[in-house]
Coordinates of C-alpha atoms and ligand atoms in Angstrom, one line a residue:
M1 CA -21.1 17.3 -20.5
F2 CA -17.9 15.4 -19.6
D3 CA -17.5 11.7 -20.6
A4 CA -16.3 11.0 -17.1
V5 CA -16.0 12.8 -13.8
V6 CA -13.6 11.3 -11.2
V7 CA -14.0 12.1 -7.5
G8 CA -10.8 11.8 -5.4
A9 CA -7.2 12.4 -6.6
G10 CA -5.5 9.4 -4.8
P11 CA -3.3 7.1 -7.0
N12 CA -6.4 5.2 -8.1
G13 CA -8.6 8.2 -9.0
L14 CA -5.7 9.7 -10.9
T15 CA -5.0 6.5 -12.7
A16 CA -8.6 6.0 -13.6
A17 CA -8.7 9.6 -15.0
V18 CA -5.5 9.0 -17.0
E19 CA -6.7 5.7 -18.5
L20 CA -10.0 7.3 -19.6
A21 CA -8.3 10.4 -21.0
R22 CA -5.8 8.2 -22.9
R23 CA -8.8 6.6 -24.6
G24 CA -10.0 10.0 -25.8
F25 CA -12.7 10.6 -23.2
S26 CA -13.1 14.1 -21.7
V27 CA -12.3 13.9 -18.0
A28 CA -12.6 16.2 -15.0
L29 CA -11.3 15.3 -11.5
F30 CA -12.5 16.7 -8.2
E31 CA -10.4 16.4 -5.0
A32 CA -11.6 17.5 -1.5
R33 CA -8.1 18.5 -0.2
D34 CA -6.2 21.5 -1.4
A35 CA -3.5 19.2 -2.8
I36 CA -3.7 16.1 -4.9
G37 CA -2.3 12.7 -3.9
G38 CA -4.4 11.1 -1.2
G39 CA -2.2 8.4 0.2
A40 CA 0.8 9.5 -2.0
R41 CA 1.7 12.9 -0.6
T42 CA 4.9 14.6 0.7
E43 CA 5.0 17.4 3.3
E44 CA 7.4 19.1 5.6
L45 CA 5.7 17.7 8.7
T46 CA 8.4 18.4 11.2
L47 CA 11.2 20.9 10.4
P48 CA 12.1 23.0 7.3
G49 CA 14.0 20.9 4.7
F50 CA 12.7 17.6 6.1
R51 CA 10.3 16.1 3.4
H52 CA 8.2 13.4 4.9
D53 CA 5.7 11.0 3.3
P54 CA 2.7 11.1 5.7
C55 CA 1.2 8.0 4.1
S56 CA 2.8 5.7 1.6
A57 CA 6.6 5.7 1.4
S58 CA 7.9 2.4 0.1
H59 CA 6.8 1.4 -3.4
P60 CA 7.2 -2.3 -4.2
L61 CA 3.7 -2.3 -5.7
G62 CA 4.2 1.0 -7.5
I63 CA 7.4 0.0 -9.4
N64 CA 5.8 -3.4 -10.3
S65 CA 2.4 -2.0 -11.3
P66 CA 1.4 -3.0 -14.8
A67 CA -0.7 0.3 -15.0
F68 CA 2.2 2.6 -14.0
R69 CA 4.7 0.7 -16.2
A70 CA 2.5 1.3 -19.2
M71 CA 2.6 5.1 -18.7
P72 CA 5.5 7.5 -19.4
L73 CA 5.6 8.7 -15.8
D74 CA 9.4 9.1 -15.9
R75 CA 8.9 11.9 -18.4
Y76 CA 6.7 13.6 -15.8
G77 CA 9.4 13.5 -13.1
L78 CA 8.8 10.1 -11.4
E79 CA 12.1 8.4 -10.5
W80 CA 12.3 5.3 -8.4
V81 CA 15.4 5.2 -6.1
H82 CA 16.7 2.2 -4.2
A83 CA 18.6 1.7 -1.0
D84 CA 21.2 -1.1 -1.1
L85 CA 18.7 -3.6 0.4
P86 CA 14.9 -3.5 -0.1
M87 CA 14.3 -4.7 3.5
A88 CA 15.9 -6.0 6.6
H89 CA 14.4 -7.8 9.6
P90 CA 16.7 -7.5 12.7
F91 CA 16.8 -9.9 15.6
P92 CA 17.8 -9.3 19.3
D93 CA 21.2 -11.0 18.8
G94 CA 22.3 -8.2 16.4
T95 CA 21.9 -10.2 13.2
A96 CA 19.2 -9.8 10.6
A97 CA 17.3 -11.7 7.9
V98 CA 17.1 -9.7 4.7
L99 CA 14.8 -9.4 1.7
S100 CA 17.3 -8.7 -1.1
R101 CA 16.9 -8.4 -4.8
S102 CA 18.8 -11.7 -4.9
V103 CA 16.8 -14.8 -4.0
A104 CA 20.1 -16.5 -3.0
E105 CA 21.1 -13.8 -0.6
T106 CA 17.7 -13.7 0.9
A107 CA 17.6 -17.5 1.3
A108 CA 21.1 -17.5 2.9
S109 CA 20.0 -15.0 5.5
F110 CA 17.4 -17.6 6.7
G111 CA 20.0 -20.2 7.6
P112 CA 20.7 -23.6 5.9
R113 CA 17.5 -25.4 6.8
D114 CA 15.1 -22.8 5.3
A115 CA 17.2 -21.6 2.3
G116 CA 16.0 -24.5 0.1
P117 CA 12.3 -24.3 1.0
Y118 CA 12.3 -20.5 0.4
R119 CA 13.9 -20.9 -3.0
R120 CA 11.5 -23.6 -4.0
L121 CA 8.6 -21.3 -2.9
V122 CA 9.6 -18.2 -4.8
E123 CA 11.7 -19.2 -7.8
P124 CA 9.0 -20.9 -10.0
L125 CA 6.7 -17.9 -9.5
L126 CA 9.5 -15.3 -10.1
H127 CA 10.1 -16.7 -13.5
R128 CA 6.5 -15.8 -14.6
W129 CA 6.2 -12.6 -12.4
D130 CA 5.3 -10.1 -15.1
T131 CA 2.3 -12.1 -16.3
L132 CA 1.4 -13.2 -12.8
V133 CA 1.3 -9.7 -11.4
R134 CA -0.9 -8.5 -14.2
D135 CA -3.2 -11.5 -13.8
F136 CA -3.8 -11.4 -10.1
M137 CA -4.0 -7.6 -10.0
S138 CA -6.8 -7.8 -12.7
L139 CA -8.9 -10.3 -10.7
P140 CA -11.8 -10.8 -10.6
L141 CA -12.2 -11.1 -14.4
S142 CA -11.4 -7.5 -15.5
S143 CA -9.4 -9.3 -18.2
L144 CA -8.8 -12.9 -19.1
P145 CA -5.6 -14.3 -17.4
R146 CA -2.6 -14.4 -19.7
D147 CA -1.1 -17.3 -17.9
P148 CA -3.9 -19.3 -16.2
V149 CA -1.5 -22.1 -15.2
G150 CA 0.8 -19.7 -13.5
L151 CA -2.1 -18.0 -11.8
A152 CA -3.4 -21.3 -10.6
R153 CA 0.0 -22.3 -9.3
F154 CA 0.3 -19.0 -7.4
G155 CA -3.2 -19.6 -6.0
V156 CA -2.3 -23.0 -4.5
N157 CA 0.0 -21.2 -2.1
G158 CA -1.3 -17.7 -2.3
L159 CA -4.8 -18.5 -1.0
L160 CA -3.3 -20.1 2.1
P161 CA -3.2 -18.2 5.4
A162 CA 0.4 -17.0 6.1
S163 CA 0.4 -19.2 9.3
R164 CA -0.1 -22.3 7.1
L165 CA 2.3 -21.3 4.3
M166 CA 5.0 -20.8 6.8
R167 CA 4.8 -24.4 8.0
R168 CA 7.4 -25.3 5.3
F169 CA 10.1 -23.4 7.3
R170 CA 11.9 -25.1 10.2
D171 CA 13.8 -22.3 11.9
E172 CA 12.7 -18.9 13.2
R173 CA 14.2 -16.4 10.8
A174 CA 12.2 -17.0 7.6
P175 CA 8.8 -17.1 9.4
A176 CA 9.7 -13.9 11.3
L177 CA 10.5 -12.0 8.0
F178 CA 7.6 -13.6 6.2
S179 CA 5.1 -12.7 9.0
G180 CA 6.2 -9.1 8.6
L181 CA 5.5 -9.2 4.9
A182 CA 2.0 -10.7 5.5
A183 CA 1.4 -8.1 8.2
H184 CA 1.0 -5.5 5.4
T185 CA -2.6 -6.8 5.3
I186 CA -3.1 -5.5 8.9
A187 CA -5.0 -8.7 9.7
P188 CA -4.2 -11.8 11.8
L189 CA -1.8 -14.2 10.1
N190 CA -4.4 -17.0 9.9
G191 CA -6.6 -15.0 7.5
L192 CA -7.4 -16.3 4.0
A193 CA -4.8 -15.3 1.4
T194 CA -2.5 -13.6 3.9
G195 CA 0.2 -16.0 2.7
G196 CA -0.4 -14.7 -0.9
I197 CA 0.1 -11.1 0.3
G198 CA 3.4 -12.0 1.9
L199 CA 4.5 -13.8 -1.3
V200 CA 3.6 -10.8 -3.5
F201 CA 5.8 -8.5 -1.4
A202 CA 8.7 -11.0 -1.5
L203 CA 8.4 -11.5 -5.3
A204 CA 8.1 -7.8 -5.9
A205 CA 11.4 -7.2 -4.1
H206 CA 13.1 -9.9 -6.1
A207 CA 11.7 -8.6 -9.4
R208 CA 12.2 -4.9 -9.1
G209 CA 13.0 -3.9 -5.5
W210 CA 11.2 -1.8 -2.9
P211 CA 12.1 1.8 -4.0
V212 CA 11.0 5.2 -2.8
A213 CA 10.2 8.0 -5.2
R214 CA 12.9 10.7 -5.5
G215 CA 11.6 13.8 -3.8
G216 CA 8.8 11.9 -2.0
S217 CA 5.7 9.9 -2.8
Q218 CA 4.1 13.2 -4.0
A219 CA 6.2 12.6 -7.2
V220 CA 3.9 9.6 -8.1
S221 CA 0.8 11.8 -7.8
D222 CA 2.4 14.8 -9.5
A223 CA 3.5 12.7 -12.5
L224 CA 0.0 11.1 -12.9
A225 CA -1.6 14.6 -12.6
A226 CA 0.9 16.2 -15.2
Y227 CA 0.2 13.3 -17.6
L228 CA -3.5 13.7 -17.1
K229 CA -3.3 17.4 -17.9
D230 CA -1.3 16.8 -21.0
L231 CA -4.0 14.4 -22.1
G232 CA -6.6 17.3 -21.7
G233 CA -8.0 16.3 -18.3
E234 CA -9.0 19.0 -15.7
I235 CA -8.2 18.8 -12.0
H236 CA -10.0 20.8 -9.4
T237 CA -8.8 20.8 -5.7
G238 CA -10.5 22.0 -2.5
Y239 CA -13.8 20.6 -3.7
E240 CA -15.4 18.1 -1.4
V241 CA -18.2 16.2 -3.2
K242 CA -21.2 15.6 -0.9
R243 CA -23.9 14.8 -3.4
L244 CA -24.0 13.8 -7.1
D245 CA -25.6 17.2 -7.8
D246 CA -22.3 18.9 -6.7
L247 CA -20.8 17.5 -10.0
P248 CA -21.1 18.7 -13.6
P249 CA -23.1 16.5 -16.0
A250 CA -21.2 13.5 -17.1
R251 CA -21.8 10.1 -18.8
A252 CA -20.0 8.3 -15.9
Y253 CA -18.9 9.2 -12.4
V254 CA -16.0 7.3 -10.9
F255 CA -15.4 7.5 -7.1
D256 CA -12.0 7.1 -5.5
T257 CA -13.8 7.1 -2.1
S258 CA -14.8 4.7 0.6
P259 CA -17.9 2.6 -0.3
T260 CA -19.7 4.2 2.7
A261 CA -19.1 7.7 1.4
L262 CA -20.1 6.6 -2.1
A263 CA -23.4 5.1 -0.9
R264 CA -24.2 8.4 0.9
I265 CA -23.2 10.6 -2.1
A266 CA -24.9 8.6 -4.8
G267 CA -27.9 7.6 -2.8
L268 CA -27.2 3.9 -2.9
G269 CA -28.9 3.2 0.4
R270 CA -27.7 0.1 2.2
Y271 CA -25.8 -1.4 -0.8
Y272 CA -22.5 -1.5 1.0
D273 CA -23.8 -2.1 4.5
R274 CA -21.9 -5.4 4.8
F275 CA -18.5 -3.8 4.0
R276 CA -16.2 -3.9 7.0
Y277 CA -13.3 -1.6 8.0
G278 CA -10.2 -3.0 9.7
A279 CA -7.5 -2.0 12.1
S280 CA -5.6 1.2 11.9
V281 CA -2.0 2.4 12.5
F282 CA -0.2 4.9 14.7
K283 CA 2.3 6.7 12.5
V284 CA 5.3 8.7 13.5
D285 CA 7.5 10.8 11.1
Y286 CA 10.9 11.7 12.5
A287 CA 13.5 14.3 11.7
L288 CA 16.8 12.8 12.8
D289 CA 20.2 14.2 13.4
G290 CA 21.8 11.2 11.8
P291 CA 21.1 7.7 10.4
V292 CA 19.2 5.2 12.7
P293 CA 21.9 3.4 14.7
W294 CA 20.6 -0.1 14.1
T295 CA 22.7 -2.8 15.8
A296 CA 22.3 -5.1 12.8
K297 CA 24.5 -3.8 10.0
E298 CA 22.1 -5.0 7.3
A299 CA 19.4 -2.7 8.7
R300 CA 21.7 0.3 8.2
S301 CA 21.5 -0.1 4.4
A302 CA 17.9 -1.2 4.0
G303 CA 15.1 1.0 2.6
T304 CA 12.5 -0.7 4.9
V305 CA 13.2 -2.3 8.3
Q306 CA 10.6 -4.5 10.0
V307 CA 10.8 -4.6 13.8
G308 CA 9.1 -7.7 15.2
P309 CA 11.1 -9.5 16.0
Y310 CA 9.5 -13.0 15.9
R311 CA 6.5 -14.6 14.3
S312 CA 4.7 -15.0 17.6
D313 CA 5.4 -11.3 18.5
I314 CA 4.0 -10.1 15.1
G315 CA 1.0 -12.4 15.3
R316 CA 0.1 -11.2 18.8
A317 CA 0.5 -7.5 17.8
L318 CA -1.8 -8.1 14.7
R319 CA -4.4 -10.0 16.7
E320 CA -4.5 -7.3 19.4
A321 CA -4.8 -4.5 16.9
S322 CA -7.4 -6.3 14.8
G323 CA -9.6 -7.7 17.6
G324 CA -9.2 -5.6 20.7
E325 CA -9.9 -2.2 22.1
R326 CA -6.3 -1.7 23.3
A327 CA -3.2 -1.1 21.3
P328 CA -0.4 -3.7 21.5
E329 CA 2.0 -3.0 24.3
T330 CA 4.8 -4.2 22.0
P331 CA 3.8 -3.2 18.5
F332 CA 5.1 -4.7 15.3
L333 CA 6.7 -1.8 13.4
I334 CA 7.2 -1.2 9.7
T335 CA 9.8 1.6 9.2
V336 CA 11.1 3.3 6.1
Q337 CA 14.5 5.1 5.8
S338 CA 13.7 7.2 2.7
S339 CA 16.6 9.6 3.0
L340 CA 19.1 6.7 2.7
A341 CA 18.3 6.3 -1.0
D342 CA 17.0 9.8 -1.5
P343 CA 19.2 12.6 0.0
T344 CA 16.7 15.3 -1.2
R345 CA 14.5 14.4 1.8
A346 CA 16.6 16.0 4.5
P347 CA 19.4 18.6 5.0
E348 CA 22.9 17.3 4.5
G349 CA 23.9 14.8 7.2
K350 CA 20.3 14.6 8.6
H351 CA 17.6 12.0 7.9
T352 CA 13.9 11.4 7.7
F353 CA 12.5 8.3 9.3
W354 CA 9.0 6.8 8.9
A355 CA 7.5 4.3 11.3
Y356 CA 4.1 2.9 12.2
G357 CA 2.6 0.3 14.5
H358 CA -0.8 -1.3 14.2
V359 CA -3.6 -0.2 16.6
P360 CA -7.4 -0.9 16.7
N361 CA -9.8 1.0 14.5
G362 CA -10.7 4.4 16.0
W363 CA -8.2 4.0 18.9
D364 CA -7.4 7.5 20.2
G365 CA -4.3 6.9 22.4
D366 CA -0.6 7.7 21.9
L367 CA 1.7 4.9 20.8
T368 CA 4.8 7.0 20.5
D369 CA 6.5 5.7 23.7
A370 CA 5.8 2.0 22.8
I371 CA 7.2 2.6 19.3
E372 CA 10.4 4.2 20.6
R373 CA 10.9 1.5 23.2
Q374 CA 10.8 -1.0 20.3
L375 CA 13.2 1.1 18.3
E376 CA 15.6 1.4 21.2
R377 CA 15.8 -2.4 21.5
F378 CA 17.2 -2.7 18.0
A379 CA 18.8 0.8 17.6
P380 CA 20.1 1.9 21.0
G381 CA 20.6 5.6 21.1
F382 CA 17.7 6.3 18.6
R383 CA 15.9 8.7 20.9
D384 CA 19.1 10.9 21.2
L385 CA 18.9 11.6 17.4
V386 CA 15.3 12.8 17.4
L387 CA 15.2 16.5 16.4
A388 CA 11.4 16.5 15.9
R389 CA 8.5 14.1 15.4
A390 CA 5.0 14.4 13.9
T391 CA 2.4 11.8 15.0
M392 CA -0.9 10.6 13.6
G393 CA -3.3 8.1 15.1
P394 CA -6.6 6.9 13.8
P395 CA -8.5 10.2 14.4
E396 CA -5.9 12.2 12.6
L397 CA -5.6 9.7 9.7
A398 CA -9.4 9.8 9.3
A399 CA -9.4 13.6 9.4
R400 CA -6.7 13.7 6.7
N401 CA -8.5 11.4 4.3
A402 CA -12.2 10.5 4.4
N403 CA -11.3 7.1 2.8
Y404 CA -9.5 6.0 6.1
V405 CA -12.7 5.3 8.0
G406 CA -11.7 4.9 11.7
G407 CA -8.1 5.3 10.5
D408 CA -8.2 2.1 8.4
I409 CA -5.4 2.9 6.0
A410 CA -6.3 -0.2 3.9
A411 CA -9.8 1.2 3.3
G412 CA -11.4 -2.1 4.2
A413 CA -10.6 -5.1 6.5
A414 CA -8.7 -8.0 4.9
A415 CA -11.1 -10.4 6.7
G416 CA -12.6 -13.5 5.1
L417 CA -13.5 -13.2 1.5
Q418 CA -13.3 -9.4 1.7
V419 CA -9.6 -9.8 1.2
L420 CA -10.2 -10.8 -2.4
L421 CA -13.8 -9.7 -3.2
R422 CA -14.5 -6.2 -2.2
P423 CA -16.5 -4.0 -1.7
K424 CA -19.2 -6.6 -2.4
L425 CA -19.1 -10.4 -3.1
S426 CA -19.4 -9.6 -6.8
L427 CA -17.5 -10.4 -10.0
S428 CA -18.1 -6.8 -11.1
P429 CA -16.7 -4.9 -8.1
Y430 CA -16.3 -1.5 -9.9
T431 CA -19.9 -1.1 -10.9
T432 CA -22.8 -0.1 -8.7
P433 CA -26.6 -0.3 -8.9
H434 CA -26.5 3.2 -10.5
P435 CA -25.6 2.7 -14.2
A436 CA -23.5 5.8 -14.4
V437 CA -21.7 5.4 -11.0
F438 CA -18.4 3.4 -10.5
I439 CA -16.0 2.9 -7.6
C440 CA -12.2 2.8 -8.1
S441 CA -10.6 3.2 -4.7
S442 CA -8.5 0.7 -2.8
S443 CA -11.7 -0.6 -1.3
T444 CA -11.9 -2.5 -4.6
P445 CA -9.5 -5.3 -5.9
P446 CA -6.6 -5.6 -5.9
G447 CA -6.8 -3.6 -2.6
P448 CA -4.5 -1.2 -0.8
G449 CA -1.2 0.1 -2.0
V450 CA 0.0 2.7 -4.5
H451 CA -0.3 0.8 -7.7
G452 CA -3.3 2.4 -9.5
M453 CA -4.6 -1.0 -10.5
S454 CA -8.0 -0.4 -8.9
G455 CA -8.3 2.7 -11.0
H456 CA -7.0 0.9 -14.1
N457 CA -9.5 -1.9 -13.7
A458 CA -12.4 0.5 -12.9
A459 CA -11.6 2.6 -16.0
K460 CA -12.0 -0.6 -18.1
A461 CA -15.4 -1.1 -16.7
V462 CA -16.3 2.5 -17.4
W463 CA -15.1 2.6 -21.0
R464 CA -16.8 -0.7 -21.8
R465 CA -20.1 0.7 -20.5
L466 CA -19.6 4.0 -22.4
R467 CA -18.7 2.1 -25.6
D468 CA -21.7 -0.1 -25.3
R469 CA -24.0 2.9 -24.8
S470 CA -22.6 4.7 -27.8
Ligands
LIG501 C1 0.2 5.8 7.0 C2 0.1 5.1 5.7 C3 1.1 4.4 5.2 C4 1.0 3.7 3.9 N1 2.1 3.1 3.4 C5 2.1 2.6 2.2 C6 3.3 2.2 1.5 O1 4.4 2.4 2.1 N2 3.2 1.7 0.3 C7 2.1 1.6 -0.4 O2 2.0 1.2 -1.6 N3 0.9 2.0 0.2 C8 0.9 2.5 1.4 N4 -0.2 3.0 2.0 C9 -1.5 2.8 1.3 C10 -1.8 3.7 0.2 O3 -1.5 5.0 0.5 C11 -3.2 3.6 -0.2 O4 -3.6 2.2 -0.4 C12 -3.5 4.3 -1.6 O5 -3.2 5.7 -1.4 C13 -4.9 4.2 -2.0 O6 -5.2 4.9 -3.1 P1 -6.6 5.4 -3.5 O7 -6.5 6.3 -4.7 O8 -7.5 4.3 -3.5 O9 -7.1 6.3 -2.2 P2 -6.4 7.5 -1.5 O10 -5.0 7.6 -1.8 O11 -6.9 7.4 -0.1 O12 -7.1 8.8 -2.1 C14 -8.4 9.1 -2.0 C15 -8.6 10.6 -2.4 O13 -10.0 10.9 -2.5 C16 -10.3 12.1 -1.8 N5 -11.7 12.1 -1.4 C17 -12.3 11.2 -0.6 N6 -13.6 11.6 -0.5 C18 -13.8 12.7 -1.3 C19 -15.0 13.4 -1.6 N7 -16.2 13.2 -1.0 N8 -14.8 14.5 -2.5 C20 -13.6 14.7 -3.0 N9 -12.5 14.0 -2.8 C21 -12.6 13.0 -1.9 C22 -9.3 12.1 -0.6 O14 -9.1 13.4 -0.1 C23 -8.1 11.5 -1.3 O15 -7.3 12.5 -1.8 C24 -0.2 3.7 3.2 C25 -1.3 4.5 3.7 C26 -1.1 5.2 4.9 C27 -2.3 6.0 5.3

């Protein structure tokens, strides 16, 4: 009899397992794939020597995660490495707005009229960032807020749709960059709390940057797994769980899976029937013969580059991907240049390049040409550098990971209240009607991203219940 069995070795499953093992519980973890990591993997997808991150690549949430920061992951090989700039957002005139570690440099890149409003928006929150990030990543109520005033202050702006929050800006550059930040929700810019999501990404950059993991995102998973094993936890791969009976006896079962799969596996009937999945992405991993020839010099030294360019373009692309049947003709792109900061990713002089555009859930077309047309606008000559490419649309994403239903990489739409309260409208999102079954995936708060905080919060719910029972 184990104290806890965890299903799924993504960042949240691994974190939940570590948190429980750290408290002295016996833990076993079962993963369907042959390798651990879920959305934090690294593979030679194109050519030998090119190490690509098929899913997550950029880690503003990882480096700022209160759960990860409380673990000795550096001792298990995790090293965050930074490009000169966290992010750049180029425009057709060859200039770029930037998200820098420095608020002043960022504000200056927006132009004189929007520098002040940006500073007034972020500086008061940045001063209380460490408590703020812990408080909002622990909502709803998995622990009492340490700084309720700061949290309330964040909520005043953070609950607003991005479209509303951006009204304070007068020119085009700040809203363009901010729309790209809010677009990480993969939802229209007028959705509840999309402003808050944009703010979190900006604050994360100013606080600690947007790094990549040296050697690839797999290093995050491998460090968590090595720590878990040191704490006495067991990990079994190549073991897809279809029914609770597939698992050894345990006092608690913790699922790093979609709510839909959990309902099926644990016999929860229609409990999660109202849960909604959202839009997907079309992802391309490139092996390049040299660095991306961005026209804007700032983009040449940025870890992440957003290709919009403007608020209206980004808003349209998000609306089309979220609502429609067809993919946007001009997609908004998020791109990551991992090998700029981490030369271990590619042979000398060569580069890896990561890009995706948003597409509707379940869409089965090929967005490669539209993505490369966008890239050529801002980096003429890009196509000439391509040595090889690997593509993944919604069907391939869903086949790679059962949590990405219809290719929804956020494991749930950021629509309406579901952006905050998921997978149910409940103050206890990690528990289920089955007293021994819990859910810890990114379908629970605080939502998608490699930060482990869903696993951390769920582990608290588990150990409280185990403690109460004993
Ligand atoms: C293309 C893409 C780009 C992304 N980019 C970023 C980024 O740059 N930065 C960032 O922070 N985040 C990014 N993300 C999101 C991030 O990867 C996820 O939010 C995060 O991995 C979620 O962690 P998780 O542990 O909840 O689930 P996952 O990482 O999805 O892991 C779930 C695990 O459970 C396993 N599993 C599922 N069902 C079963 C079963 N029945 N039996 C056994 N095992 C099962 C799966 O195989 C998987 O290993 C990206 C995701 C994708 C797909």
